[in-house]
Amino acid sequence: MKIILASSSPRRKDLLGLITKNFEIIVSNAEEKLEPGLTSREEAENISYQKAKIVFDETEGDRIVIGADTMVVKENKIYGKPKTKEKAKQMLEELIDGDRTHTVITGLTVLIQKGKDYKEYKTSDQVKMYFTKITDQEIENWISTGKAYDKAGAYAANEEFAKHIEKIEGNFMTAIGLPIHKLYEIIKEYI
C-alpha cells in the first residue's frame, strides 16, 4: 500500500520516518483559511483534512494519505507563521506574556483507500507549552537564525529555541508537528 504525506514540512517527514521509511511526499498546496465559528482544535482538524483530501483526490489506487496542521494558541488567539521579523517578535512577546504558557494543537487526517474500502480518520492532539523567561536579546538571537518564519508561533521546540522551553505537558511529537502515537494506531495494520 502506498503511503503519502501531504506536507512539505521536514519535521513531519522525519516524524513519519519513525513509523515507516516507505512513503512519498506530495505537497497539497491547500489554502490554510480559518473558518469562523470553529474552535482552534476544529480548525486544525479542518485544515489537516483539506491538505489530505486535495492529495487524495489527485492520486489513485490503494493508498494512505496523511495530512496535518499545527497551530499555536493562546487565549483563543491563533498564531500562524510570521512573515516578518516584527511579526515574529510580536508573537514571541505575546507567548511569553503573563504565565508564559500556551497550547499547541496538531490536527491529523488519514484517508485510506484499499480496494473498494474507504476510511477517513480526522483527529487532533494538543500539548501545553511552558516557556522560561526570555529576554529581548534572546528573542532577537532566535529570530536572527532565520528559523522563526516557517513555524507556527515563530518558534520550534526541536531547534535551538528548545532552551527556552521549561516543560511540555503532552506528546512532544505533537508539539513539533505530527502526533505519531495516534497516526501509528490508525495505519499499523497497513504497514
PDB file of C-alpha atoms in Angstrom:
ATOM      1  CA  MET A   1       0.000   0.000   0.000  1.00  0.00           C
ATOM      2  CA  LYS A   2       1.296   3.432  -0.951  1.00  0.00           C
ATOM      3  CA  ILE A   3       1.721   5.941   1.906  1.00  0.00           C
ATOM      4  CA  ILE A   4       1.671   9.631   1.010  1.00  0.00           C
ATOM      5  CA  LEU A   5       2.497  12.528   3.304  1.00  0.00           C
ATOM      6  CA  ALA A   6       0.625  15.649   2.134  1.00  0.00           C
ATOM      7  CA  SER A   7       3.164  18.077   3.598  1.00  0.00           C
ATOM      8  CA  SER A   8       6.378  19.864   2.720  1.00  0.00           C
ATOM      9  CA  SER A   9       7.400  20.042   6.389  1.00  0.00           C
ATOM     10  CA  PRO A  10      10.824  18.486   7.002  1.00  0.00           C
ATOM     11  CA  ARG A  11       9.785  17.896  10.609  1.00  0.00           C
ATOM     12  CA  ARG A  12       6.737  15.840   9.577  1.00  0.00           C
ATOM     13  CA  LYS A  13       8.867  13.906   7.102  1.00  0.00           C
ATOM     14  CA  ASP A  14      11.303  12.993   9.891  1.00  0.00           C
ATOM     15  CA  LEU A  15       8.484  12.061  12.279  1.00  0.00           C
ATOM     16  CA  LEU A  16       6.715   9.829   9.747  1.00  0.00           C
ATOM     17  CA  GLY A  17      10.106   8.217   9.149  1.00  0.00           C
ATOM     18  CA  LEU A  18       9.969   6.985  12.746  1.00  0.00           C
ATOM     19  CA  ILE A  19       6.944   4.851  11.774  1.00  0.00           C
ATOM     20  CA  THR A  20       7.904   3.808   8.236  1.00  0.00           C
ATOM     21  CA  LYS A  21      10.584   4.623   5.691  1.00  0.00           C
ATOM     22  CA  ASN A  22       8.276   3.570   2.875  1.00  0.00           C
ATOM     23  CA  PHE A  23       6.395   6.754   1.914  1.00  0.00           C
ATOM     24  CA  GLU A  24       6.370   9.561  -0.576  1.00  0.00           C
ATOM     25  CA  ILE A  25       5.640  13.257  -0.277  1.00  0.00           C
ATOM     26  CA  ILE A  26       3.089  15.135  -2.355  1.00  0.00           C
ATOM     27  CA  VAL A  27       2.566  18.727  -1.229  1.00  0.00           C
ATOM     28  CA  SER A  28      -1.105  19.690  -1.165  1.00  0.00           C
ATOM     29  CA  ASN A  29      -0.887  23.474  -1.695  1.00  0.00           C
ATOM     30  CA  ALA A  30      -4.138  23.798   0.261  1.00  0.00           C
ATOM     31  CA  GLU A  31      -5.143  27.299   1.284  1.00  0.00           C
ATOM     32  CA  GLU A  32      -4.942  27.414   5.059  1.00  0.00           C
ATOM     33  CA  LYS A  33      -8.031  29.547   5.654  1.00  0.00           C
ATOM     34  CA  LEU A  34      -9.680  29.671   9.038  1.00  0.00           C
ATOM     35  CA  GLU A  35     -13.445  29.239   9.179  1.00  0.00           C
ATOM     36  CA  PRO A  36     -15.496  31.421  11.529  1.00  0.00           C
ATOM     37  CA  GLY A  37     -17.224  29.629  14.375  1.00  0.00           C
ATOM     38  CA  LEU A  38     -14.806  26.709  14.708  1.00  0.00           C
ATOM     39  CA  THR A  39     -12.706  26.029  17.788  1.00  0.00           C
ATOM     40  CA  SER A  40      -8.925  26.005  17.400  1.00  0.00           C
ATOM     41  CA  ARG A  41      -8.972  22.215  17.554  1.00  0.00           C
ATOM     42  CA  GLU A  42     -11.677  22.029  14.849  1.00  0.00           C
ATOM     43  CA  GLU A  43      -9.648  24.484  12.723  1.00  0.00           C
ATOM     44  CA  ALA A  44      -6.518  22.312  12.950  1.00  0.00           C
ATOM     45  CA  GLU A  45      -8.517  19.198  12.048  1.00  0.00           C
ATOM     46  CA  ASN A  46     -10.280  21.000   9.194  1.00  0.00           C
ATOM     47  CA  ILE A  47      -7.059  22.275   7.624  1.00  0.00           C
ATOM     48  CA  SER A  48      -5.397  18.868   8.007  1.00  0.00           C
ATOM     49  CA  TYR A  49      -8.398  17.355   6.207  1.00  0.00           C
ATOM     50  CA  GLN A  50      -8.180  19.873   3.364  1.00  0.00           C
ATOM     51  CA  LYS A  51      -4.486  19.078   2.868  1.00  0.00           C
ATOM     52  CA  ALA A  52      -5.077  15.322   2.820  1.00  0.00           C
ATOM     53  CA  LYS A  53      -8.201  15.484   0.620  1.00  0.00           C
ATOM     54  CA  ILE A  54      -6.522  17.532  -2.124  1.00  0.00           C
ATOM     55  CA  VAL A  55      -3.713  14.980  -2.426  1.00  0.00           C
ATOM     56  CA  PHE A  56      -6.107  12.033  -2.096  1.00  0.00           C
ATOM     57  CA  ASP A  57      -8.227  13.370  -4.986  1.00  0.00           C
ATOM     58  CA  GLU A  58      -5.106  13.808  -7.144  1.00  0.00           C
ATOM     59  CA  THR A  59      -3.942  10.212  -6.641  1.00  0.00           C
ATOM     60  CA  GLU A  60      -5.312   6.747  -7.381  1.00  0.00           C
ATOM     61  CA  GLY A  61      -5.110   3.164  -6.194  1.00  0.00           C
ATOM     62  CA  ASP A  62      -4.613   1.673  -2.771  1.00  0.00           C
ATOM     63  CA  ARG A  63      -3.140   4.440  -0.655  1.00  0.00           C
ATOM     64  CA  ILE A  64      -2.932   6.152   2.679  1.00  0.00           C
ATOM     65  CA  VAL A  65      -2.822   9.947   2.555  1.00  0.00           C
ATOM     66  CA  ILE A  66      -1.742  11.796   5.699  1.00  0.00           C
ATOM     67  CA  GLY A  67      -2.449  15.477   6.309  1.00  0.00           C
ATOM     68  CA  ALA A  68      -1.512  17.511   9.369  1.00  0.00           C
ATOM     69  CA  ASP A  69      -1.713  21.085  10.578  1.00  0.00           C
ATOM     70  CA  THR A  70      -0.175  22.609  13.685  1.00  0.00           C
ATOM     71  CA  MET A  71      -1.497  25.677  15.467  1.00  0.00           C
ATOM     72  CA  VAL A  72      -0.164  27.654  18.382  1.00  0.00           C
ATOM     73  CA  VAL A  73      -2.959  29.100  20.519  1.00  0.00           C
ATOM     74  CA  LYS A  74      -3.006  31.453  23.481  1.00  0.00           C
ATOM     75  CA  GLU A  75      -6.181  32.926  24.962  1.00  0.00           C
ATOM     76  CA  ASN A  76      -8.171  31.843  21.860  1.00  0.00           C
ATOM     77  CA  LYS A  77      -5.767  33.667  19.514  1.00  0.00           C
ATOM     78  CA  ILE A  78      -4.203  31.520  16.806  1.00  0.00           C
ATOM     79  CA  TYR A  79      -0.564  32.205  15.941  1.00  0.00           C
ATOM     80  CA  GLY A  80       0.396  31.213  12.418  1.00  0.00           C
ATOM     81  CA  LYS A  81       3.719  31.519  10.626  1.00  0.00           C
ATOM     82  CA  PRO A  82       5.157  35.038  10.825  1.00  0.00           C
ATOM     83  CA  LYS A  83       6.037  36.744   7.568  1.00  0.00           C
ATOM     84  CA  THR A  84       8.240  39.484   9.039  1.00  0.00           C
ATOM     85  CA  LYS A  85      10.793  39.935  11.801  1.00  0.00           C
ATOM     86  CA  GLU A  86       8.423  42.339  13.541  1.00  0.00           C
ATOM     87  CA  LYS A  87       5.558  39.831  13.483  1.00  0.00           C
ATOM     88  CA  ALA A  88       7.820  37.043  14.807  1.00  0.00           C
ATOM     89  CA  LYS A  89       8.964  39.288  17.668  1.00  0.00           C
ATOM     90  CA  GLN A  90       5.383  40.273  18.478  1.00  0.00           C
ATOM     91  CA  MET A  91       4.252  36.631  18.541  1.00  0.00           C
ATOM     92  CA  LEU A  92       7.028  35.566  20.878  1.00  0.00           C
ATOM     93  CA  GLU A  93       6.442  38.538  23.178  1.00  0.00           C
ATOM     94  CA  GLU A  94       2.756  37.631  23.411  1.00  0.00           C
ATOM     95  CA  LEU A  95       3.535  33.958  24.059  1.00  0.00           C
ATOM     96  CA  ILE A  96       5.841  34.838  26.973  1.00  0.00           C
ATOM     97  CA  ASP A  97       3.426  37.401  28.401  1.00  0.00           C
ATOM     98  CA  GLY A  98       1.624  36.529  31.640  1.00  0.00           C
ATOM     99  CA  ASP A  99       2.035  32.924  32.740  1.00  0.00           C
ATOM    100  CA  ARG A 100       4.289  32.073  29.732  1.00  0.00           C
ATOM    101  CA  THR A 101       2.046  29.163  28.696  1.00  0.00           C
ATOM    102  CA  HIS A 102       0.136  28.339  25.541  1.00  0.00           C
ATOM    103  CA  THR A 103      -1.302  25.368  23.682  1.00  0.00           C
ATOM    104  CA  VAL A 104      -0.019  23.635  20.556  1.00  0.00           C
ATOM    105  CA  ILE A 105      -2.657  21.716  18.608  1.00  0.00           C
ATOM    106  CA  THR A 106      -1.863  19.403  15.712  1.00  0.00           C
ATOM    107  CA  GLY A 107      -4.744  18.240  13.541  1.00  0.00           C
ATOM    108  CA  LEU A 108      -4.330  14.867  11.836  1.00  0.00           C
ATOM    109  CA  THR A 109      -6.267  13.424   8.918  1.00  0.00           C
ATOM    110  CA  VAL A 110      -5.700   9.978   7.436  1.00  0.00           C
ATOM    111  CA  LEU A 111      -7.562   8.924   4.282  1.00  0.00           C
ATOM    112  CA  ILE A 112      -7.274   5.251   3.340  1.00  0.00           C
ATOM    113  CA  GLN A 113      -8.342   3.552   0.105  1.00  0.00           C
ATOM    114  CA  LYS A 114      -7.912  -0.230  -0.072  1.00  0.00           C
ATOM    115  CA  GLY A 115      -9.796  -1.783  -2.945  1.00  0.00           C
ATOM    116  CA  LYS A 116     -13.389  -0.546  -2.641  1.00  0.00           C
ATOM    117  CA  ASP A 117     -12.972   0.124   1.070  1.00  0.00           C
ATOM    118  CA  TYR A 118     -12.552   3.810   2.029  1.00  0.00           C
ATOM    119  CA  LYS A 119     -11.867   5.047   5.545  1.00  0.00           C
ATOM    120  CA  GLU A 120     -11.493   8.545   6.890  1.00  0.00           C
ATOM    121  CA  TYR A 121      -9.913   9.489  10.206  1.00  0.00           C
ATOM    122  CA  LYS A 122      -9.920  13.079  11.470  1.00  0.00           C
ATOM    123  CA  THR A 123      -8.476  13.760  14.902  1.00  0.00           C
ATOM    124  CA  SER A 124      -6.099  16.033  16.788  1.00  0.00           C
ATOM    125  CA  ASP A 125      -3.807  16.147  19.765  1.00  0.00           C
ATOM    126  CA  GLN A 126      -2.685  19.024  21.922  1.00  0.00           C
ATOM    127  CA  VAL A 127       0.089  19.894  24.328  1.00  0.00           C
ATOM    128  CA  LYS A 128       0.622  22.685  26.821  1.00  0.00           C
ATOM    129  CA  MET A 129       3.918  24.552  26.470  1.00  0.00           C
ATOM    130  CA  TYR A 130       5.668  26.403  29.283  1.00  0.00           C
ATOM    131  CA  PHE A 131       8.342  28.931  28.355  1.00  0.00           C
ATOM    132  CA  THR A 132      11.077  30.210  30.629  1.00  0.00           C
ATOM    133  CA  LYS A 133      11.668  33.942  30.982  1.00  0.00           C
ATOM    134  CA  ILE A 134      13.110  35.125  27.668  1.00  0.00           C
ATOM    135  CA  THR A 135      14.928  38.408  27.190  1.00  0.00           C
ATOM    136  CA  ASP A 136      14.511  40.722  24.210  1.00  0.00           C
ATOM    137  CA  GLN A 137      18.075  39.862  23.170  1.00  0.00           C
ATOM    138  CA  GLU A 138      17.302  36.131  23.274  1.00  0.00           C
ATOM    139  CA  ILE A 139      14.248  36.732  21.077  1.00  0.00           C
ATOM    140  CA  GLU A 140      16.424  38.732  18.653  1.00  0.00           C
ATOM    141  CA  ASN A 141      19.066  35.981  18.643  1.00  0.00           C
ATOM    142  CA  TRP A 142      16.454  33.325  17.790  1.00  0.00           C
ATOM    143  CA  ILE A 143      14.826  35.369  15.042  1.00  0.00           C
ATOM    144  CA  SER A 144      18.241  36.134  13.530  1.00  0.00           C
ATOM    145  CA  THR A 145      18.723  32.399  12.840  1.00  0.00           C
ATOM    146  CA  GLY A 146      16.001  32.685  10.184  1.00  0.00           C
ATOM    147  CA  LYS A 147      14.212  29.647  11.617  1.00  0.00           C
ATOM    148  CA  ALA A 148      11.234  31.541  13.072  1.00  0.00           C
ATOM    149  CA  TYR A 149       9.442  32.172   9.781  1.00  0.00           C
ATOM    150  CA  ASP A 150       8.198  28.727   8.722  1.00  0.00           C
ATOM    151  CA  LYS A 151       6.836  27.728  12.115  1.00  0.00           C
ATOM    152  CA  ALA A 152       3.539  28.442  13.825  1.00  0.00           C
ATOM    153  CA  GLY A 153       4.120  30.773  16.747  1.00  0.00           C
ATOM    154  CA  ALA A 154       7.576  31.740  15.411  1.00  0.00           C
ATOM    155  CA  TYR A 155       9.455  29.000  17.275  1.00  0.00           C
ATOM    156  CA  ALA A 156      10.454  25.356  17.064  1.00  0.00           C
ATOM    157  CA  ALA A 157      10.636  23.032  20.058  1.00  0.00           C
ATOM    158  CA  ASN A 158      13.170  20.854  18.247  1.00  0.00           C
ATOM    159  CA  GLU A 159      15.608  23.648  17.370  1.00  0.00           C
ATOM    160  CA  GLU A 160      17.864  25.982  19.383  1.00  0.00           C
ATOM    161  CA  PHE A 161      14.722  27.579  20.794  1.00  0.00           C
ATOM    162  CA  ALA A 162      14.247  24.448  22.944  1.00  0.00           C
ATOM    163  CA  LYS A 163      16.448  26.012  25.636  1.00  0.00           C
ATOM    164  CA  HIS A 164      13.559  28.414  26.332  1.00  0.00           C
ATOM    165  CA  ILE A 165      11.007  25.659  26.964  1.00  0.00           C
ATOM    166  CA  GLU A 166      10.620  24.884  30.648  1.00  0.00           C
ATOM    167  CA  LYS A 167       8.315  21.902  30.164  1.00  0.00           C
ATOM    168  CA  ILE A 168       5.723  20.330  27.910  1.00  0.00           C
ATOM    169  CA  GLU A 169       2.540  18.604  29.051  1.00  0.00           C
ATOM    170  CA  GLY A 170       1.646  16.107  26.349  1.00  0.00           C
ATOM    171  CA  ASN A 171       3.324  14.308  23.469  1.00  0.00           C
ATOM    172  CA  PHE A 172       6.484  16.043  22.223  1.00  0.00           C
ATOM    173  CA  MET A 173       5.918  14.775  18.659  1.00  0.00           C
ATOM    174  CA  THR A 174       2.571  16.603  18.605  1.00  0.00           C
ATOM    175  CA  ALA A 175       4.395  19.802  19.542  1.00  0.00           C
ATOM    176  CA  ILE A 176       6.712  19.513  16.549  1.00  0.00           C
ATOM    177  CA  GLY A 177       4.017  18.667  14.031  1.00  0.00           C
ATOM    178  CA  LEU A 178       2.767  15.074  13.922  1.00  0.00           C
ATOM    179  CA  PRO A 179       1.093  13.032  16.694  1.00  0.00           C
ATOM    180  CA  ILE A 180       2.772   9.797  15.643  1.00  0.00           C
ATOM    181  CA  HIS A 181       1.245   7.838  18.528  1.00  0.00           C
ATOM    182  CA  LYS A 182      -2.220   8.479  17.053  1.00  0.00           C
ATOM    183  CA  LEU A 183      -1.050   8.043  13.454  1.00  0.00           C
ATOM    184  CA  TYR A 184       0.564   4.685  14.202  1.00  0.00           C
ATOM    185  CA  GLU A 185      -2.631   3.320  15.761  1.00  0.00           C
ATOM    186  CA  ILE A 186      -4.540   4.232  12.578  1.00  0.00           C
ATOM    187  CA  ILE A 187      -2.083   2.848   9.994  1.00  0.00           C
ATOM    188  CA  LYS A 188      -0.278  -0.005  11.785  1.00  0.00           C
ATOM    189  CA  GLU A 189      -2.398  -2.713  10.179  1.00  0.00           C
ATOM    190  CA  TYR A 190      -1.405  -1.441   6.728  1.00  0.00           C
ATOM    191  CA  ILE A 191       2.361  -1.180   7.161  1.00  0.00           C
TER     192      ILE A 191
END
